[in-house]
Every structure is written in C-alpha cells, then in structure tokens.
Amino acid sequence: MRVGVISVQGAVPEHIRMSEAALRAMGRKGEVIAVRRLDDLRAVDCLIVPGGESTTISKLLRKLGLFDEVVRMGNEGTPMMGTCAGCVLLAKEGGEQAERTGTELLSLMDMAVDRNAFGRQRESFEAPLHIEGLDLPFPGVFIRAPLITRVWGGCRVVCVHQGEAVMARQGSLLALSFHPELTEDPRLHQMLFELV
Ligand code: GLN
C-alpha cells in the first residue's frame, strides 16, 4: 500500500512517522510518501491532509496543481484523513472565518466546521476521547482546533467531546479536529489504512 501525506505545510514529518509505525503495527507492507507533485498524488492508495494553516494549505494545493485531483480522488473513493486544518479543508462549509479569509475548501464531506472554535483561552489541550470503533479511549491532542458544527447527508459524527463533535466519517473519508500524529497511538492511522 502506498500512503501519501500532503506535504505543502504543517505537521508532515509527524504524519509520516506515525503512518510508518501504523503500517508496522499492522504487519502490512507499504510505503509512505510526502506528496507535492501530481504524479505522486495519483500513485497513492490513501491520503492524509495534515494540520497546519488551512488557508495556506489550500492556496498551496492550488498553486501546485493538486487541488482538483485531491477532490476527484476523494469523490471517487480514495480513503482520506484530514486532521485539524485538514478537517477544515475536507468540509463543505467553513463558517465565517473561512469566508473572510477566502479559504477554498475541498468540499468533500457533508459537514460544517468552525475554525479555531476553542478561541484563545483554550488554544491547546489534551483529553481522552471515546471514538466509535475503538475499544479504549484515544489521547486527543487539540491545537487551535476546529469543531464540527453540523453534519448532513452521508456524513456521521463518530466522536463527541464535551457535547461537541470532534470527528466525523463519510464513506472512506475521516475528519478529525485533533492531532493523532502527535501521540504514540497509531490506531486512527490504522483505521484509515483499513479502508484501503
Ligand atoms: N485553526 C487552524 C486552521 O484552521 C488549524 C490548526 C491546526 O491545524 N493545528 O487553519
């Protein structure tokens, strides 16, 4: 299996390291590549859109000519996981902040998000999360995290923290408002790879 990590800005090395650990833990052969070119993008079996700055990542995806191909692949069923800024980009609606910054979203999932929903007081925090499909709690690391404010159509919330949706799934697409790549827990990367 070939795993791609969109590599234009943000938490790229962390996702590569965790993807390699997850493949090892599953006993699956595979390769993890940093994606910056169309040829590389087209060659992956699943894709990670990392955290960082959603406006910057969106602009760079356009500039490098990757944007439309990510959309096409997502619509055609390539498994994808978006974390934090990546979660924002997978959404169809990015709220007032996305509009104000003119952030173009990939619009692959039937959900609305609120960027930086936690505000300055709680810029970053950690909390154990109960995620559908996982037996034991997952260590949630939140950094200037978005929230999923609404889902519709084929999109389903699969994790709620203090009454707020922090993870959603639509077919083979996973959106997480937190950062699994900053933990020592490969289970969510494994969940993505199992969709391949
Ligand atoms: N709030 C940031 C954004 O919307 C995301 C932060 C992150 O990825 N850690 O771009």
Short mmCIF file of C-alpha atoms and ligand atoms in Angstrom, two decimals:
data_model
loop_
_atom_site.label_atom_id
_atom_site.label_comp_id
_atom_site.label_asym_id
_atom_site.label_seq_id
_atom_site.Cartn_x
_atom_site.Cartn_y
_atom_site.Cartn_z
CA MET A 1 0.00 0.00 0.00
CA ARG A 2 1.24 3.48 -0.74
CA VAL A 3 0.29 6.15 1.78
CA GLY A 4 0.52 9.82 0.76
CA VAL A 5 0.89 12.75 3.12
CA ILE A 6 0.10 16.13 1.56
CA SER A 7 3.35 17.91 2.10
CA VAL A 8 2.92 21.61 1.46
CA GLN A 9 2.78 22.97 5.02
CA GLY A 10 2.11 21.76 8.56
CA ALA A 11 2.61 18.56 10.54
CA VAL A 12 4.08 16.46 7.73
CA PRO A 13 7.04 14.55 9.32
CA GLU A 14 4.84 13.59 12.28
CA HIS A 15 2.25 12.01 9.97
CA ILE A 16 4.92 10.18 8.01
CA ARG A 17 6.44 8.78 11.21
CA MET A 18 3.05 7.70 12.57
CA SER A 19 1.98 6.18 9.25
CA GLU A 20 5.13 4.09 9.17
CA ALA A 21 4.54 2.99 12.77
CA ALA A 22 0.92 2.10 11.98
CA LEU A 23 1.89 0.01 8.94
CA ARG A 24 4.47 -1.82 11.06
CA ALA A 25 1.95 -2.44 13.85
CA MET A 26 -0.49 -3.89 11.30
CA GLY A 27 2.21 -6.05 9.74
CA ARG A 28 1.43 -4.51 6.36
CA LYS A 29 3.96 -3.78 3.71
CA GLY A 30 3.81 -0.25 2.48
CA GLU A 31 5.48 2.96 1.65
CA VAL A 32 4.75 6.45 2.95
CA ILE A 33 5.47 9.38 0.65
CA ALA A 34 5.39 13.16 1.00
CA VAL A 35 3.10 14.41 -1.78
CA ARG A 36 3.96 17.65 -3.57
CA ARG A 37 3.50 16.64 -7.19
CA LEU A 38 0.58 15.42 -9.25
CA ASP A 39 2.33 12.19 -10.28
CA ASP A 40 2.93 11.30 -6.64
CA LEU A 41 -0.64 12.15 -5.71
CA ARG A 42 -2.06 9.91 -8.42
CA ALA A 43 0.06 6.99 -7.20
CA VAL A 44 -1.23 6.80 -3.62
CA ASP A 45 -3.84 4.40 -2.20
CA CYS A 46 -4.82 6.71 0.63
CA LEU A 47 -4.10 10.28 1.60
CA ILE A 48 -3.54 12.32 4.74
CA VAL A 49 -4.25 16.07 4.79
CA PRO A 50 -2.29 17.30 7.81
CA GLY A 51 -2.86 20.08 10.31
CA GLY A 52 -1.25 23.46 9.90
CA GLU A 53 -2.92 26.55 8.45
CA SER A 54 -5.91 25.69 6.31
CA THR A 55 -5.74 28.89 4.26
CA THR A 56 -2.06 28.29 3.44
CA ILE A 57 -2.53 24.61 2.64
CA SER A 58 -5.50 25.41 0.39
CA LYS A 59 -3.55 28.06 -1.55
CA LEU A 60 -0.53 25.80 -1.98
CA LEU A 61 -2.68 22.91 -3.19
CA ARG A 62 -3.95 25.24 -5.91
CA LYS A 63 -0.52 26.61 -6.72
CA LEU A 64 0.99 23.13 -7.08
CA GLY A 65 -1.95 21.96 -9.22
CA LEU A 66 -3.02 19.32 -6.68
CA PHE A 67 -6.36 20.76 -5.54
CA ASP A 68 -8.69 19.39 -8.23
CA GLU A 69 -7.06 15.98 -8.21
CA VAL A 70 -7.49 15.63 -4.43
CA VAL A 71 -11.18 16.49 -4.92
CA ARG A 72 -11.53 13.98 -7.74
CA MET A 73 -9.83 11.21 -5.78
CA GLY A 74 -11.90 11.91 -2.67
CA ASN A 75 -15.12 11.82 -4.64
CA GLU A 76 -14.08 8.58 -6.30
CA GLY A 77 -13.44 6.79 -3.00
CA THR A 78 -9.73 7.13 -2.20
CA PRO A 79 -9.60 6.90 1.63
CA MET A 80 -8.52 10.19 3.20
CA MET A 81 -7.92 11.50 6.68
CA GLY A 82 -7.88 15.23 7.41
CA THR A 83 -6.55 16.34 10.78
CA CYS A 84 -7.22 19.79 12.26
CA ALA A 85 -6.60 22.19 9.33
CA GLY A 86 -7.10 19.09 7.14
CA CYS A 87 -10.50 18.61 8.79
CA VAL A 88 -11.42 22.19 7.88
CA LEU A 89 -10.39 21.59 4.26
CA LEU A 90 -12.49 18.42 3.90
CA ALA A 91 -15.65 20.31 4.95
CA LYS A 92 -18.25 21.86 2.67
CA GLU A 93 -18.78 24.83 4.96
CA GLY A 94 -16.01 26.62 6.84
CA GLY A 95 -18.06 29.30 8.54
CA GLU A 96 -17.38 33.00 8.80
CA GLN A 97 -13.59 32.66 9.23
CA ALA A 98 -13.12 30.60 6.09
CA GLU A 99 -15.24 33.07 4.16
CA ARG A 100 -13.39 36.10 5.46
CA THR A 101 -10.01 34.60 4.56
CA GLY A 102 -11.31 33.36 1.20
CA THR A 103 -10.22 29.82 2.01
CA GLU A 104 -11.22 27.47 -0.76
CA LEU A 105 -12.36 24.16 0.75
CA LEU A 106 -12.04 20.72 -0.81
CA SER A 107 -15.77 20.31 -0.01
CA LEU A 108 -15.65 16.53 0.14
CA MET A 109 -17.66 15.95 3.32
CA ASP A 110 -21.20 16.96 4.21
CA MET A 111 -20.22 18.95 7.26
CA ALA A 112 -19.75 22.48 8.52
CA VAL A 113 -16.81 23.44 10.75
CA ASP A 114 -15.89 26.37 12.92
CA ARG A 115 -12.17 27.18 12.65
CA ASN A 116 -10.36 27.94 15.91
CA ALA A 117 -13.61 27.14 17.70
CA PHE A 118 -11.98 26.98 21.11
CA GLY A 119 -10.66 30.53 20.97
CA ARG A 120 -7.55 31.83 22.67
CA GLN A 121 -8.33 30.67 26.21
CA ARG A 122 -8.03 27.03 25.25
CA GLU A 123 -5.54 27.20 22.39
CA SER A 124 -4.30 23.71 23.09
CA PHE A 125 -5.28 20.91 25.43
CA GLU A 126 -5.40 17.15 25.72
CA ALA A 127 -8.38 14.94 26.51
CA PRO A 128 -9.22 11.23 26.31
CA LEU A 129 -11.71 10.61 23.51
CA HIS A 130 -14.26 7.87 23.01
CA ILE A 131 -14.28 7.09 19.32
CA GLU A 132 -16.74 4.78 17.59
CA GLY A 133 -14.90 1.62 16.58
CA LEU A 134 -12.12 1.89 19.20
CA ASP A 135 -12.38 -0.06 22.49
CA LEU A 136 -10.13 2.13 24.61
CA PRO A 137 -10.03 5.94 24.79
CA PHE A 138 -7.79 7.75 22.30
CA PRO A 139 -5.46 10.53 23.52
CA GLY A 140 -6.87 13.65 21.85
CA VAL A 141 -4.37 16.47 21.25
CA PHE A 142 -6.11 19.71 20.29
CA ILE A 143 -4.18 22.71 18.93
CA ARG A 144 -6.19 25.74 17.79
CA ALA A 145 -8.73 23.12 16.90
CA PRO A 146 -11.82 23.45 14.74
CA LEU A 147 -15.17 21.93 15.73
CA ILE A 148 -17.60 20.11 13.50
CA THR A 149 -20.75 22.17 13.96
CA ARG A 150 -23.17 20.34 11.66
CA VAL A 151 -23.30 17.21 9.53
CA TRP A 152 -25.83 16.16 6.92
CA GLY A 153 -26.21 13.74 4.01
CA GLY A 154 -23.75 10.87 4.19
CA CYS A 155 -21.61 12.31 6.99
CA ARG A 156 -21.76 10.91 10.53
CA VAL A 157 -20.24 12.11 13.81
CA VAL A 158 -18.12 9.32 15.35
CA CYS A 159 -16.63 11.18 18.33
CA VAL A 160 -18.09 13.75 20.67
CA HIS A 161 -16.07 15.58 23.34
CA GLN A 162 -17.96 17.59 25.95
CA GLY A 163 -21.00 17.72 23.74
CA GLU A 164 -19.10 18.87 20.65
CA ALA A 165 -18.37 16.82 17.51
CA VAL A 166 -14.62 16.36 17.01
CA MET A 167 -14.52 13.51 14.47
CA ALA A 168 -16.74 12.57 11.53
CA ARG A 169 -16.80 9.94 8.84
CA GLN A 170 -18.31 9.88 5.38
CA GLY A 171 -17.64 6.68 3.45
CA SER A 172 -13.85 6.41 3.27
CA LEU A 173 -13.24 9.96 4.47
CA LEU A 174 -12.25 10.70 8.08
CA ALA A 175 -12.16 14.21 9.57
CA LEU A 176 -10.54 14.81 12.96
CA SER A 177 -10.33 18.14 14.73
CA PHE A 178 -7.36 16.83 16.77
CA HIS A 179 -3.82 15.54 16.05
CA PRO A 180 -3.32 11.74 16.20
CA GLU A 181 0.16 12.17 14.68
CA LEU A 182 1.34 13.90 17.88
CA THR A 183 0.61 10.86 20.05
CA GLU A 184 2.16 7.41 20.35
CA ASP A 185 -1.15 5.80 19.32
CA PRO A 186 -1.36 4.52 15.73
CA ARG A 187 -5.00 3.36 15.86
CA LEU A 188 -6.54 6.16 13.79
CA HIS A 189 -3.89 5.86 11.09
CA GLN A 190 -4.65 2.13 11.11
CA MET A 191 -8.37 2.92 10.78
CA LEU A 192 -7.55 4.88 7.61
CA PHE A 193 -5.34 2.13 6.19
CA GLU A 194 -8.05 -0.47 6.82
CA LEU A 195 -10.29 1.47 4.44
CA VAL A 196 -7.86 0.83 1.56
N1 GLN B 1 -7.02 26.56 13.19
C1 GLN B 1 -6.12 26.19 12.15
C2 GLN B 1 -6.73 26.43 10.77
O1 GLN B 1 -7.90 26.45 10.64
C3 GLN B 1 -5.78 24.72 12.26
C4 GLN B 1 -4.86 24.49 13.39
C5 GLN B 1 -4.12 23.20 13.29
O2 GLN B 1 -4.13 22.53 12.27
N2 GLN B 1 -3.42 22.86 14.33
O3 GLN B 1 -6.02 26.58 9.82
#
